[in-house]
PDB file of C-alpha atoms in Angstrom:
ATOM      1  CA  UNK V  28       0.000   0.000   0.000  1.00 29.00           C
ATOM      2  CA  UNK V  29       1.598   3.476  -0.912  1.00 32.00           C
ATOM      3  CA  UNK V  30      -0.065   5.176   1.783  1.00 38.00           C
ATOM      4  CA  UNK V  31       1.675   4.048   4.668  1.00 41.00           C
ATOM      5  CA  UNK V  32      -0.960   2.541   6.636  1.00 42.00           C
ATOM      6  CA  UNK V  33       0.282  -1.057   6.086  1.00 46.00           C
ATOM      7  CA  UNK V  34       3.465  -0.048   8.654  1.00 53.00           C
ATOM      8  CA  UNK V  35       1.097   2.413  10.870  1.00 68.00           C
ATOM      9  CA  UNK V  36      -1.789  -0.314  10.971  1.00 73.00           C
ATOM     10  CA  UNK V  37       0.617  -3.347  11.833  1.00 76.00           C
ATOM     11  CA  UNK V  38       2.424  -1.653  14.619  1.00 77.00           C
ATOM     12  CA  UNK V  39      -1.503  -0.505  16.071  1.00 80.00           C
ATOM     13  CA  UNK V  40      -2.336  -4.072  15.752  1.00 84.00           C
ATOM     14  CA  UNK V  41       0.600  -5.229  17.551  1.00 86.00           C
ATOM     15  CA  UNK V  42      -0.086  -2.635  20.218  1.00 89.00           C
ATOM     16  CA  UNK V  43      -3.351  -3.831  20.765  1.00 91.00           C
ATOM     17  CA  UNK V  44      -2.072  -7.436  21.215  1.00 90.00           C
ATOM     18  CA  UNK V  45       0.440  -5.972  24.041  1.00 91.00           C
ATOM     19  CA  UNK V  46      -2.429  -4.052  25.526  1.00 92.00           C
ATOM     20  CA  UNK V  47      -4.593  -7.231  25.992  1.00 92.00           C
ATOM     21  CA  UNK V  48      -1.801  -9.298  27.226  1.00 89.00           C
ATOM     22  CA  UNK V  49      -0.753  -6.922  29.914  1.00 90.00           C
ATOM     23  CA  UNK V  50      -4.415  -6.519  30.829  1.00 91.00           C
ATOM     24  CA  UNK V  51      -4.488  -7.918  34.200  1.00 89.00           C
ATOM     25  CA  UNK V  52      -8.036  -9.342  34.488  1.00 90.00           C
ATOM     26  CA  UNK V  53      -7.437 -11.166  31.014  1.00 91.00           C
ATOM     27  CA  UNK V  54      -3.966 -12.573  32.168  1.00 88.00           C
ATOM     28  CA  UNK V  55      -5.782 -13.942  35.703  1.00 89.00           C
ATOM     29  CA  UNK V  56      -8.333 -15.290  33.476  1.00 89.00           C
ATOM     30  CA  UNK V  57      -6.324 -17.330  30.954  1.00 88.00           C
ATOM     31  CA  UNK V  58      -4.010 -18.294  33.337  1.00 88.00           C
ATOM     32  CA  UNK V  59      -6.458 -20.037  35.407  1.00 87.00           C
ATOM     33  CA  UNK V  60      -8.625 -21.270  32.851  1.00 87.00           C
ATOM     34  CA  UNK V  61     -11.699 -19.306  33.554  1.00 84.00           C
ATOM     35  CA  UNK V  62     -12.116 -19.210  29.775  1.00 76.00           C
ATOM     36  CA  UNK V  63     -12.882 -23.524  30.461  1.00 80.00           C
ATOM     37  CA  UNK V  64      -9.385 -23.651  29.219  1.00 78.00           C
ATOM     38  CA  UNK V  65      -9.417 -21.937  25.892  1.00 84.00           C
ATOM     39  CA  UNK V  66      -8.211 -18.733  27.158  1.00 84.00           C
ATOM     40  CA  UNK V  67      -5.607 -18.239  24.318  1.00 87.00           C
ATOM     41  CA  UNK V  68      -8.201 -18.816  21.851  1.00 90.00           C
ATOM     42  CA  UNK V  69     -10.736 -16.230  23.425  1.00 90.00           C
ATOM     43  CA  UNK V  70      -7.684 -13.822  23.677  1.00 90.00           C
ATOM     44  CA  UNK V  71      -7.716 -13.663  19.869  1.00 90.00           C
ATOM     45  CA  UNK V  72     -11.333 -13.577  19.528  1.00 92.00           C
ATOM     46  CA  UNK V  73     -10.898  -9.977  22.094  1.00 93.00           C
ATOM     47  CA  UNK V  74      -8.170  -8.851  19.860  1.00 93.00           C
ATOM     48  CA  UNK V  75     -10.273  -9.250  16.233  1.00 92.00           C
ATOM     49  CA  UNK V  76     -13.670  -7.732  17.951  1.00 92.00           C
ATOM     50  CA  UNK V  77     -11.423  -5.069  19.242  1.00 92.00           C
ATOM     51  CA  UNK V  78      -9.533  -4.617  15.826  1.00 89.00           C
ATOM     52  CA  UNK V  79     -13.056  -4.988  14.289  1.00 87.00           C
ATOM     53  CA  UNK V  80     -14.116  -1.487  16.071  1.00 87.00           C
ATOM     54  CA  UNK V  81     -10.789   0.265  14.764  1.00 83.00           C
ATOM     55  CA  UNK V  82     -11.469  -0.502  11.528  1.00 81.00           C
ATOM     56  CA  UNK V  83     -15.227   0.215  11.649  1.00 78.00           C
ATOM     57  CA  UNK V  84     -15.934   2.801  14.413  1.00 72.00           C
ATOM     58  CA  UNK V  85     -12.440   4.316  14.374  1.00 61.00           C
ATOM     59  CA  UNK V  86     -12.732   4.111  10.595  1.00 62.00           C
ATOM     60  CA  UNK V  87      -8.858   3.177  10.226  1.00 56.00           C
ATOM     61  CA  UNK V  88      -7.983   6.443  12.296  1.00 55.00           C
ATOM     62  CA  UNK V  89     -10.109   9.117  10.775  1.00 62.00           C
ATOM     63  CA  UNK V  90     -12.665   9.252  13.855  1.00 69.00           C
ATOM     64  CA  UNK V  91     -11.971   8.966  17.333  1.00 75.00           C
ATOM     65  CA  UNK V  92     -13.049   6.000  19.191  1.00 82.00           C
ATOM     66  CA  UNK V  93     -14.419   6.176  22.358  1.00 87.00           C
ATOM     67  CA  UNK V  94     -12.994   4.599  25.950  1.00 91.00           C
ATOM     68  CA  UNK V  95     -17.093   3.679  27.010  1.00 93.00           C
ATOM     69  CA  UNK V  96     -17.420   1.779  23.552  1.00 91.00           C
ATOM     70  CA  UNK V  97     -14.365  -0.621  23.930  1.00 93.00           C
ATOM     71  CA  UNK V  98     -14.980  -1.466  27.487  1.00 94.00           C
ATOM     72  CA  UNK V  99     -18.250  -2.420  26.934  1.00 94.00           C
ATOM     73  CA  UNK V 100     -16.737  -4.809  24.636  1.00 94.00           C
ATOM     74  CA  UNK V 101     -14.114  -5.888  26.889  1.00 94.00           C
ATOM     75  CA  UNK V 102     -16.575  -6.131  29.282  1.00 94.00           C
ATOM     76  CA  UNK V 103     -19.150  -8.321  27.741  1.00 94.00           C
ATOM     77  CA  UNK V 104     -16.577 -10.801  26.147  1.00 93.00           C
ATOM     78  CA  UNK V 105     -15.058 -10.691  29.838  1.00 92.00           C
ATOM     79  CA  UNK V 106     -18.479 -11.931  31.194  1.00 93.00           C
ATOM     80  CA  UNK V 107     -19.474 -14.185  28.564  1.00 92.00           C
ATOM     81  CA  UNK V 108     -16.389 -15.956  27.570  1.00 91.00           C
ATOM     82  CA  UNK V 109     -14.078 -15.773  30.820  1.00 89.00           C
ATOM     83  CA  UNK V 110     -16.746 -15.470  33.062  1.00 88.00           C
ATOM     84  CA  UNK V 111     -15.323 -12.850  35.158  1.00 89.00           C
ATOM     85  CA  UNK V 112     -16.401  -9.064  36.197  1.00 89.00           C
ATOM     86  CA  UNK V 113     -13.674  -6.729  36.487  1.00 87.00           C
ATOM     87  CA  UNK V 114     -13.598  -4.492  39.817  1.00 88.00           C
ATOM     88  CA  UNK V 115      -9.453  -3.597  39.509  1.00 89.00           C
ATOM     89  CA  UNK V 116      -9.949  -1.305  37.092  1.00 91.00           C
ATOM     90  CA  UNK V 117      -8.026  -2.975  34.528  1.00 90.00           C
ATOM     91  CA  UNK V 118     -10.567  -2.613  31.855  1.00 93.00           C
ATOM     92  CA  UNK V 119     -11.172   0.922  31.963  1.00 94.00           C
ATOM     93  CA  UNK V 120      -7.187   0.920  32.040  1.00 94.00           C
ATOM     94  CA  UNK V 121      -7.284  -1.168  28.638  1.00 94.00           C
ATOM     95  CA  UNK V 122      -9.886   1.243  27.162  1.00 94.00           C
ATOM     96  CA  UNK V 123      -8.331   4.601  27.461  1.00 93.00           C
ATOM     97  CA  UNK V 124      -5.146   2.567  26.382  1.00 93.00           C
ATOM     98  CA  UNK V 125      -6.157   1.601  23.093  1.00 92.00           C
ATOM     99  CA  UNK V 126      -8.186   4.657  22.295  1.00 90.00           C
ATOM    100  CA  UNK V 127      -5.033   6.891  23.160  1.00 90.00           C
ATOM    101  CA  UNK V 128      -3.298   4.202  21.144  1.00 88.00           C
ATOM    102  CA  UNK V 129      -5.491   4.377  18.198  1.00 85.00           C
ATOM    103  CA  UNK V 130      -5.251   8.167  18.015  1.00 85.00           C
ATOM    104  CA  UNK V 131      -1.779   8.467  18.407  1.00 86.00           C
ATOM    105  CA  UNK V 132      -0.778   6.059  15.876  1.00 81.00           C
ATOM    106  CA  UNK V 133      -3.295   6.231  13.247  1.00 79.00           C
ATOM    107  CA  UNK V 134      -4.489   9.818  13.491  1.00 79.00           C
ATOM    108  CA  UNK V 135      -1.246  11.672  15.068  1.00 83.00           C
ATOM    109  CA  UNK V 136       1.416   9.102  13.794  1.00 83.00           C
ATOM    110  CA  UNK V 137       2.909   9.281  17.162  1.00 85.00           C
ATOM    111  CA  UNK V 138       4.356   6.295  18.063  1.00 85.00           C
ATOM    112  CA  UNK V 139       6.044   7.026  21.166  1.00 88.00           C
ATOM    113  CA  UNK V 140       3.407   5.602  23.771  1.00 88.00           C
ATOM    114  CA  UNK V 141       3.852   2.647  21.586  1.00 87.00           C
ATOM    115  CA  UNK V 142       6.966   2.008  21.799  1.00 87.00           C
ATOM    116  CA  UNK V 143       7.364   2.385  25.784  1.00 89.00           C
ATOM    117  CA  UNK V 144       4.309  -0.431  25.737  1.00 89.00           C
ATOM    118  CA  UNK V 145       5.676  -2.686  23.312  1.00 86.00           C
ATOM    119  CA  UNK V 146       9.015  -2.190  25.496  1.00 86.00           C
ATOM    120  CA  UNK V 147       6.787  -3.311  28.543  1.00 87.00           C
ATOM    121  CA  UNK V 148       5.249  -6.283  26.807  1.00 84.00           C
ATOM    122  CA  UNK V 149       8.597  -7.516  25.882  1.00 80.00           C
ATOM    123  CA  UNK V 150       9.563  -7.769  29.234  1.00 81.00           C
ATOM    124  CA  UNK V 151       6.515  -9.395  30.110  1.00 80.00           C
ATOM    125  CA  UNK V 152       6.306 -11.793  27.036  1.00 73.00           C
ATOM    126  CA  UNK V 153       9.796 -12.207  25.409  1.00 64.00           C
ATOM    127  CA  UNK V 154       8.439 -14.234  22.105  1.00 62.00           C
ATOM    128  CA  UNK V 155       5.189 -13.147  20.258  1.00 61.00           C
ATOM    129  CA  UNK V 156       2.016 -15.820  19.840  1.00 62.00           C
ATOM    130  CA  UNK V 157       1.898 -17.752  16.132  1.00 66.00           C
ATOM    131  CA  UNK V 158      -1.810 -16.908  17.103  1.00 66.00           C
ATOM    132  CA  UNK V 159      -1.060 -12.634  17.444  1.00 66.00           C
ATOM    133  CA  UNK V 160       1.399 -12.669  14.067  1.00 67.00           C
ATOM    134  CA  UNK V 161      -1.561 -14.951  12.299  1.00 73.00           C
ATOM    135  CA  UNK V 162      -3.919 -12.604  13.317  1.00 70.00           C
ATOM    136  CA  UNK V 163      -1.904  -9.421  12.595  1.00 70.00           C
ATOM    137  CA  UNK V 164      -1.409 -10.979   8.887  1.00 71.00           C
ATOM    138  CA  UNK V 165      -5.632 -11.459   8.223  1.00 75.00           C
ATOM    139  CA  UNK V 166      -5.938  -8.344   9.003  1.00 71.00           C
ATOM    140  CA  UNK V 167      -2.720  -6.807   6.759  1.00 71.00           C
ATOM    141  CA  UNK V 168      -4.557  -9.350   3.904  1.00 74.00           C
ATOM    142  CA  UNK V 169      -8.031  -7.506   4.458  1.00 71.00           C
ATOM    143  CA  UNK V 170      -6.845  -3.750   4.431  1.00 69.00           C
ATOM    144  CA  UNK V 171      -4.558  -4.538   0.785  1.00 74.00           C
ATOM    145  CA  UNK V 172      -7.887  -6.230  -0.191  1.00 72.00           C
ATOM    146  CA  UNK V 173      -9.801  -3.248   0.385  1.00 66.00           C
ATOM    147  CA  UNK V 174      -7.381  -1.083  -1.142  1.00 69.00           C
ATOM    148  CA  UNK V 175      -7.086  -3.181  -4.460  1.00 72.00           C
ATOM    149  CA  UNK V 176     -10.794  -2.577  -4.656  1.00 68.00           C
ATOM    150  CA  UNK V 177     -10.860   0.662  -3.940  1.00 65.00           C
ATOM    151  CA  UNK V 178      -7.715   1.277  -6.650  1.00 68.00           C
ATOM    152  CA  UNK V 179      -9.209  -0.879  -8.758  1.00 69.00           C
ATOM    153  CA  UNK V 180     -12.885   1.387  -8.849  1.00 63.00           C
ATOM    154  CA  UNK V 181     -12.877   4.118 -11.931  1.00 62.00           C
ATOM    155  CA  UNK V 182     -12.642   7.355  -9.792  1.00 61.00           C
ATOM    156  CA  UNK V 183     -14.941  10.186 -11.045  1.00 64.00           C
ATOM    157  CA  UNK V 184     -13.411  13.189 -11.532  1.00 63.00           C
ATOM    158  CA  UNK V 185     -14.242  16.057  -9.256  1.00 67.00           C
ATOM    159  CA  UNK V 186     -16.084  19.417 -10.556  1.00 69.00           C
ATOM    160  CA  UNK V 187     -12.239  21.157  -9.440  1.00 68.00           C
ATOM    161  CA  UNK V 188     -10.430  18.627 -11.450  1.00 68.00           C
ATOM    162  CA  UNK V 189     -12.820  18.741 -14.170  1.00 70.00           C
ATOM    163  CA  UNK V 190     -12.768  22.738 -14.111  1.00 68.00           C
ATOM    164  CA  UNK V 191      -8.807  22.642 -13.954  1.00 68.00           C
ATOM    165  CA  UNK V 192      -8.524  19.937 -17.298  1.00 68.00           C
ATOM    166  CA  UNK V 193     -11.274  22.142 -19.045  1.00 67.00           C
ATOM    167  CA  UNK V 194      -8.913  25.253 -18.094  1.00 65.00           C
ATOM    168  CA  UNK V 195      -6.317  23.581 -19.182  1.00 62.00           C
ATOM    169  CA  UNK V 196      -7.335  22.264 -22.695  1.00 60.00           C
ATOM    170  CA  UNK V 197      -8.362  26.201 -23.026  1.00 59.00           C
ATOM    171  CA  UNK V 198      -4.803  27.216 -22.103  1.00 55.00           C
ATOM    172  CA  UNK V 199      -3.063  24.557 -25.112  1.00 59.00           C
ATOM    173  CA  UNK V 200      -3.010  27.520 -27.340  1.00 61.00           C
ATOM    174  CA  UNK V 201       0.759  28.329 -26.930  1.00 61.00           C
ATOM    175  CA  UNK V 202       0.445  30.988 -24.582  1.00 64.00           C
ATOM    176  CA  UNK V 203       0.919  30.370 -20.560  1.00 59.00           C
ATOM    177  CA  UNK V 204      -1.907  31.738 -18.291  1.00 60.00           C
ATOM    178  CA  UNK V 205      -0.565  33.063 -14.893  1.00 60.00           C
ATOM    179  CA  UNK V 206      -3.444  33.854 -12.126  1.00 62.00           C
ATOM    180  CA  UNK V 207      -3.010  36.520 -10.569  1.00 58.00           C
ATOM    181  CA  UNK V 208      -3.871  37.247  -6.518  1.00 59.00           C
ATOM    182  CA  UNK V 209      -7.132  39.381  -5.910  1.00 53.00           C
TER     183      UNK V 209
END
């Protein structure tokens, strides 16, 4: 993609992953198996819901998404798939984390709260999942997807680009037309 988004959206995703593994609630809960012992699994389920509202709510970083939003996700998945509540604070924690996240990397291209988190889940997990990096790729394979289709769609002309082409077909007479400022 020559917009940059491929690098910008991959290092989001990534952070995302780090923010749910260093969520404390979800670490208690797949490490005891309050998930019925398919915590990993319902990890990566979190992670494409979550990824899901980027790309639809935050519409790839051109709209804010809001804390409320993703921890009523968080929170629901926590209930129905863990089967925990959260009273720590952890998932209001995760919430303003990924929306600062999200608008720092896709909207600001600041990736400086990033990379102190990505620093922090190194420490914490030294060797990424197969399951994050297979996840990461789907949704690298969707975006370049979309964006084939979208390149791929005959783009109408605007009424400015259509005005400036008509201007210029005018202006093929030989002589060169300089604008001046009123």
């Amino acid at each position: 993609m020559s917009d940059g988004r491929t690098h910008e959206w991959g290092d989001c995703c990534l952070g995302v992953w780090a923010g749910i593994c260093l969520c404390e609630v979800i670490s208690m809960a797949v490490e005891h198996g309050w998930a019925g012992g398919d915590g990993e699994e319902h990890k990566a389920n979190l992670y494409n819901l979550l990824m899901d509202l980027f790309e639809d709510e935050g519409k790839g970083g051109k709209r804010s998404l809001e804390p409320d939003r993703v921890k009523s996700i968080v929170d629901a998945e926590l209930a129905n798939v863990f089967h925990v509540t959260s009273e720590d604070g952890s998932v209001d924690w995760l919430a303003r984390l990924l929306c600062t996240l999200h608008q720092d990397c896709l909207v600001k291209q600041d990736f400086a709260g990033l990379v102190k988190l990505m620093a922090t889940y190194d420490k914490a997990y030294p060797v990424v999942d197969d399951a994050v990096l297979e996840a990461v790729a789907e949704q690298q394979e969707l975006l370049e997807i979309v964006d084939e289709v979208a390149a791929a769609e005959p783009q109408q002309p605007t009424q400015q680009q259509e005005a400036e082409e008509e201007e210029q077909e005018q202006a093929d007479d030989g002589w060169t037309t300089v604008k001046s400022k009123k």
